[in-house]
Amino acid sequence: MSENKLHGDAVENPRLTWDGCSVLLDINDGDRLVFSRLSAGAKLKIGNKNCSLQPLIGCPFGSFFRVENGAQGPYLSRYTPSNEGNSIQEQGDCQSKDELRDNRALVDNNKAQSLTGDAINEMRRQGASGDEIVEALIANSATFEKKTLFSQEKYRLKKQKKYAPIVLLRRPFTRSICEAYLKKYPVRIGFLRMDTLCLLLSMANVSANSDVLVVDMVGGLLTGAVAERLGGTGYVCNTYPGGSPYPMDIARIFNFGEEICKRIVRSPLADLFSVQTEKSKVSSHNGDSCSMEIESNEQISSTAGTEEVSLASENMMSDLIPETTYSVERKSSKSAKLGEKAPHEIFSLWKENGFTSLIIAAPELDTWSLVKKILPLLSNSAPFAIYHQYLQPLATCMNNLQVGKMAVGLQISEPWLREYQVLPSRTHPCMQMNGFGGYILSGTKICTNN
Amino acid sequence: MLPVESAKKKLSFTRCIQDGDLVIVYERYDNMKAVKVCEGSVLENRFGVFKHSDWIGKQFGSKVFSSKGGFVYLLAPTPELWTLVLSHRTQILYIADISFVIMFLEIVPGCVVLESGTGSGSLTTSLARAVAPEGHVYTFDFHEQRAASAREDFEKTGISNTVTVGVRDIQGEGFPDEFSGRADSVFLDLPQPWLAIPSVEKMLKQDGIVCSFSPCIEQVQRASETLRSKFTDIRTFEILLRTYEVREGKMDSFQVEESGSVGSLPCKRRQRLSEGSNEQETTSASVVMARPCSEAKGHTGYLTFARLKCLS
């Protein structure tokens, strides 16, 4: 087996952050998720403190950071969590003793904590670390000792999150981007759940060197997910009926290098059908991409405004901050351009060969009339997958495809996903779950001329 | 199967079936078969005898006829179709689990992925698609014959440049040392996954992800406890797929009589319908309806994911 080249992933799959890199910051174990672009000027507000993101540049993804108090104010400092894991799991043996304790003596009168807010502030002024404050709170809690081990742990964790927040540095991948958006801005991604999204990619056979046609009305998440799978080969063509392209902002959150960005192109649906002369396309090319640039920036700022407002549930804040919110200089160079108009030589190739896959996530377009029009652009035997939140448009479309003998292997499916809490003697499905992941119509196009 | 293996094999309007191609013969959604096209060969099924020579030169996606006039469709193989037609040497993973594993393991082109066991190679085929063209899948099974059959299959599906099959007891011996610190992701489908976890820790790059697939919760419990010391983000999921059947049918619409009497007896209604047959036509409309299929998988396995802590 050793003869095989173990290809590095240096270019498109780096393990260290860099200046200008897009990152996902996971604050307090998933409580808050923030997308950010690292730069010397970028800042992140944690609790009531504004911290520079500079210390994160050049660190490995997966690093942990804590807020420390320095001479120039609070700053993020990298730390290595203990290898012990959190105490509770290792204390399985103590459980029998633990079972004797319960909450019968607990009175909810708000008098259990003797450390006052002023006292805590005073500790802070004297430079106490977050952990020290947490220890002090525990020492001053009249009820802590009476709690069960599990609720002691819960208490500690709650205080730690408040007084000693932890920032985890993550690579933005389709999975984390989808999960974060679904949690906070589900509407922007058409309620597309991560398991539904990955089914779309599989069912449409997205693989290196494919030419994938997408109708993406889910903010660019679908386009980005396809581009990630293509890894700088093939093309993902984001098409749209009418004159203005759909926004692709989410595709910019991925850390796509130039190679991958070049493979993300867009084209009005009409152009994919027309046999226009190449010249007119070339001449319109430049002006067009300019206006696209402006458009998308407007999109960013306008959505940023509305998104800030909609932050609701107490500590489940995931500010999906579009990259422009922070440093301004970044704009100039860092994020490579994506979503250029498809070059005309590729147009003719697509016309000649057809696309190898089709994915549609267009809740606002009539599924059947869109599919009827778009399916001839696909190669024969090419698979397709269509997402919708409602069953009826897909059922109608499936029936029509069947009657018209346009496709085989037609199936409507709905994924069901359940997460579990797995702890010693405490394993059960999570209390909260997303109950609906939408529907997918999948199938394979067949030759219609024989 | 993968266009990366040869650009000429990529699906297109001009790509025709050739001698030696692997095709999926589609009879019905629940009846498919993988066939290697061979000039002088025939396929026999309940629809008659199909000559392979008739297939050559046709496009993928074509309808082809037998001597008796029966027909099938010839499709280009994909990992999804392959999962439906491969020969089961073991229990296999299906599309819902497969696609979730690939996304959650963050597998992208160029990744190095380790897998054990190989089993029937259902997941392996999708892993190969995800890492191609530059990446590689190293898959291990302790069953020599099974490994050999898997190798043959990967040859047949044209992914053997992307997949290497090794014979090894991963639970007992761990993954080979040559992969230390080189794996982006590791997938385990073993009866006692916790035994392999210390080796997985060595194989993974920092921040790399492991997935363990187990049908029983006790396995999950034990694996999760072992993962806790060196891994973070330990999460367990179950994923199922519900499928729907779609039918177009005519429905008679029920007419309440003018008088508003609720007691519209069946005989009365029938009378009315037969009398005014014109009206009946306008009130019975064709509708497309969907409902979940009654047969469904209740459980496949639990998927436990964990990320290696970043300690340096």
GROMACS .gro file of N, CA, C and O in nm, chain A residues 212-248:
model
  148
  212VAL      N    1  -2.220   2.085  -1.315
  212VAL     CA    2  -2.343   2.082  -1.238
  212VAL      C    3  -2.423   2.209  -1.262
  212VAL      O    4  -2.372   2.320  -1.245
  213LEU      N    5  -2.547   2.191  -1.300
  213LEU     CA    6  -2.636   2.305  -1.318
  213LEU      C    7  -2.719   2.320  -1.190
  213LEU      O    8  -2.778   2.222  -1.144
  214VAL      N    9  -2.719   2.438  -1.131
  214VAL     CA   10  -2.799   2.459  -1.010
  214VAL      C   11  -2.891   2.579  -1.026
  214VAL      O   12  -2.858   2.677  -1.092
  215VAL      N   13  -3.009   2.566  -0.967
  215VAL     CA   14  -3.096   2.682  -0.947
  215VAL      C   15  -3.098   2.701  -0.797
  215VAL      O   16  -3.156   2.622  -0.724
  216ASP      N   17  -3.027   2.802  -0.753
  216ASP     CA   18  -2.998   2.818  -0.610
  216ASP      C   19  -3.068   2.943  -0.557
  216ASP      O   20  -3.021   3.054  -0.575
  217MET      N   21  -3.183   2.923  -0.493
  217MET     CA   22  -3.251   3.036  -0.430
  217MET      C   23  -3.234   3.024  -0.279
  217MET      O   24  -3.320   3.063  -0.201
  218VAL      N   25  -3.123   2.964  -0.239
  218VAL     CA   26  -3.096   2.947  -0.096
  218VAL      C   27  -2.967   3.020  -0.058
  218VAL      O   28  -2.887   2.971   0.021
  219GLY      N   29  -2.950   3.136  -0.118
  219GLY     CA   30  -2.844   3.227  -0.075
  219GLY      C   31  -2.703   3.191  -0.119
  219GLY      O   32  -2.607   3.252  -0.073
  220GLY      N   33  -2.687   3.089  -0.203
  220GLY     CA   34  -2.553   3.051  -0.245
  220GLY      C   35  -2.500   2.931  -0.169
  220GLY      O   36  -2.391   2.882  -0.198
  221LEU      N   37  -2.577   2.883  -0.072
  221LEU     CA   38  -2.533   2.767   0.006
  221LEU      C   39  -2.518   2.644  -0.084
  221LEU      O   40  -2.419   2.572  -0.076
  222LEU      N   41  -2.614   2.625  -0.172
  222LEU     CA   42  -2.610   2.510  -0.262
  222LEU      C   43  -2.492   2.521  -0.359
  222LEU      O   44  -2.416   2.425  -0.377
  223THR      N   45  -2.477   2.639  -0.416
  223THR     CA   46  -2.366   2.661  -0.508
  223THR      C   47  -2.232   2.635  -0.440
  223THR      O   48  -2.145   2.569  -0.495
  224GLY      N   49  -2.219   2.687  -0.318
  224GLY     CA   50  -2.096   2.667  -0.242
  224GLY      C   51  -2.072   2.520  -0.211
  224GLY      O   52  -1.961   2.469  -0.223
  225ALA      N   53  -2.178   2.450  -0.173
  225ALA     CA   54  -2.165   2.309  -0.137
  225ALA      C   55  -2.120   2.227  -0.258
  225ALA      O   56  -2.035   2.139  -0.247
  226VAL      N   57  -2.175   2.261  -0.375
  226VAL     CA   58  -2.134   2.190  -0.497
  226VAL      C   59  -1.989   2.222  -0.530
  226VAL      O   60  -1.909   2.131  -0.559
  227ALA      N   61  -1.953   2.349  -0.521
  227ALA     CA   62  -1.815   2.390  -0.553
  227ALA      C   63  -1.715   2.320  -0.461
  227ALA      O   64  -1.606   2.281  -0.504
  228GLU      N   65  -1.753   2.304  -0.336
  228GLU     CA   66  -1.666   2.235  -0.239
  228GLU      C   67  -1.640   2.092  -0.286
  228GLU      O   68  -1.528   2.042  -0.276
  229ARG      N   69  -1.742   2.027  -0.336
  229ARG     CA   70  -1.727   1.889  -0.384
  229ARG      C   71  -1.647   1.882  -0.514
  229ARG      O   72  -1.584   1.780  -0.543
  230LEU      N   73  -1.656   1.987  -0.595
  230LEU     CA   74  -1.583   1.986  -0.722
  230LEU      C   75  -1.434   2.009  -0.700
  230LEU      O   76  -1.351   1.965  -0.781
  231GLY      N   77  -1.401   2.079  -0.593
  231GLY     CA   78  -1.261   2.100  -0.558
  231GLY      C   79  -1.177   2.161  -0.669
  231GLY      O   80  -1.062   2.123  -0.687
  232GLY      N   81  -1.234   2.254  -0.744
  232GLY     CA   82  -1.153   2.322  -0.846
  232GLY      C   83  -1.149   2.248  -0.979
  232GLY      O   84  -1.065   2.276  -1.063
  233THR      N   85  -1.240   2.153  -0.998
  233THR     CA   86  -1.252   2.088  -1.129
  233THR      C   87  -1.394   2.112  -1.178
  233THR      O   88  -1.478   2.161  -1.103
  234GLY      N   89  -1.424   2.074  -1.301
  234GLY     CA   90  -1.560   2.087  -1.353
  234GLY      C   91  -1.615   2.228  -1.339
  234GLY      O   92  -1.538   2.324  -1.326
  235TYR      N   93  -1.747   2.241  -1.337
  235TYR     CA   94  -1.810   2.371  -1.318
  235TYR      C   95  -1.939   2.358  -1.242
  235TYR      O   96  -2.008   2.258  -1.255
  236VAL      N   97  -1.970   2.459  -1.163
  236VAL     CA   98  -2.105   2.470  -1.112
  236VAL      C   99  -2.163   2.596  -1.175
  236VAL      O  100  -2.109   2.705  -1.161
  237CYS      N  101  -2.270   2.578  -1.249
  237CYS     CA  102  -2.333   2.690  -1.319
  237CYS      C  103  -2.462   2.726  -1.248
  237CYS      O  104  -2.556   2.647  -1.243
  238ASN      N  105  -2.462   2.844  -1.192
  238ASN     CA  106  -2.576   2.895  -1.116
  238ASN      C  107  -2.665   2.970  -1.213
  238ASN      O  108  -2.630   3.077  -1.261
  239THR      N  109  -2.780   2.912  -1.244
  239THR     CA  110  -2.865   2.974  -1.345
  239THR      C  111  -2.990   3.034  -1.283
  239THR      O  112  -3.028   2.999  -1.170
  240TYR      N  113  -3.051   3.128  -1.356
  240TYR     CA  114  -3.167   3.199  -1.302
  240TYR      C  115  -3.255   3.243  -1.417
  240TYR      O  116  -3.207   3.287  -1.521
  241PRO      N  117  -3.385   3.232  -1.399
  241PRO     CA  118  -3.473   3.287  -1.500
  241PRO      C  119  -3.479   3.438  -1.481
  241PRO      O  120  -3.458   3.486  -1.371
  242GLY      N  121  -3.506   3.511  -1.586
  242GLY     CA  122  -3.516   3.655  -1.571
  242GLY      C  123  -3.380   3.721  -1.573
  242GLY      O  124  -3.278   3.658  -1.602
  243GLY      N  125  -3.378   3.849  -1.536
  243GLY     CA  126  -3.260   3.929  -1.560
  243GLY      C  127  -3.158   3.935  -1.447
  243GLY      O  128  -3.041   3.959  -1.470
  244SER      N  129  -3.203   3.913  -1.323
  244SER     CA  130  -3.106   3.935  -1.216
  244SER      C  131  -3.073   3.804  -1.144
  244SER      O  132  -3.162   3.726  -1.111
  245PRO      N  133  -2.944   3.781  -1.124
  245PRO     CA  134  -2.901   3.658  -1.059
  245PRO      C  135  -2.945   3.654  -0.913
  245PRO      O  136  -2.965   3.758  -0.851
  246TYR      N  137  -2.958   3.536  -0.859
  246TYR     CA  138  -2.988   3.522  -0.717
  246TYR      C  139  -2.861   3.549  -0.638
  246TYR      O  140  -2.751   3.522  -0.685
  247PRO      N  141  -2.877   3.600  -0.517
  247PRO     CA  142  -2.757   3.628  -0.437
  247PRO      C  143  -2.679   3.500  -0.405
  247PRO      O  144  -2.738   3.393  -0.390
  248MET      N  145  -2.546   3.516  -0.399
  248MET     CA  146  -2.459   3.401  -0.372
  248MET      C  147  -2.369   3.429  -0.254
  248MET      O  148  -2.259   3.376  -0.244
   0.00000   0.00000   0.00000
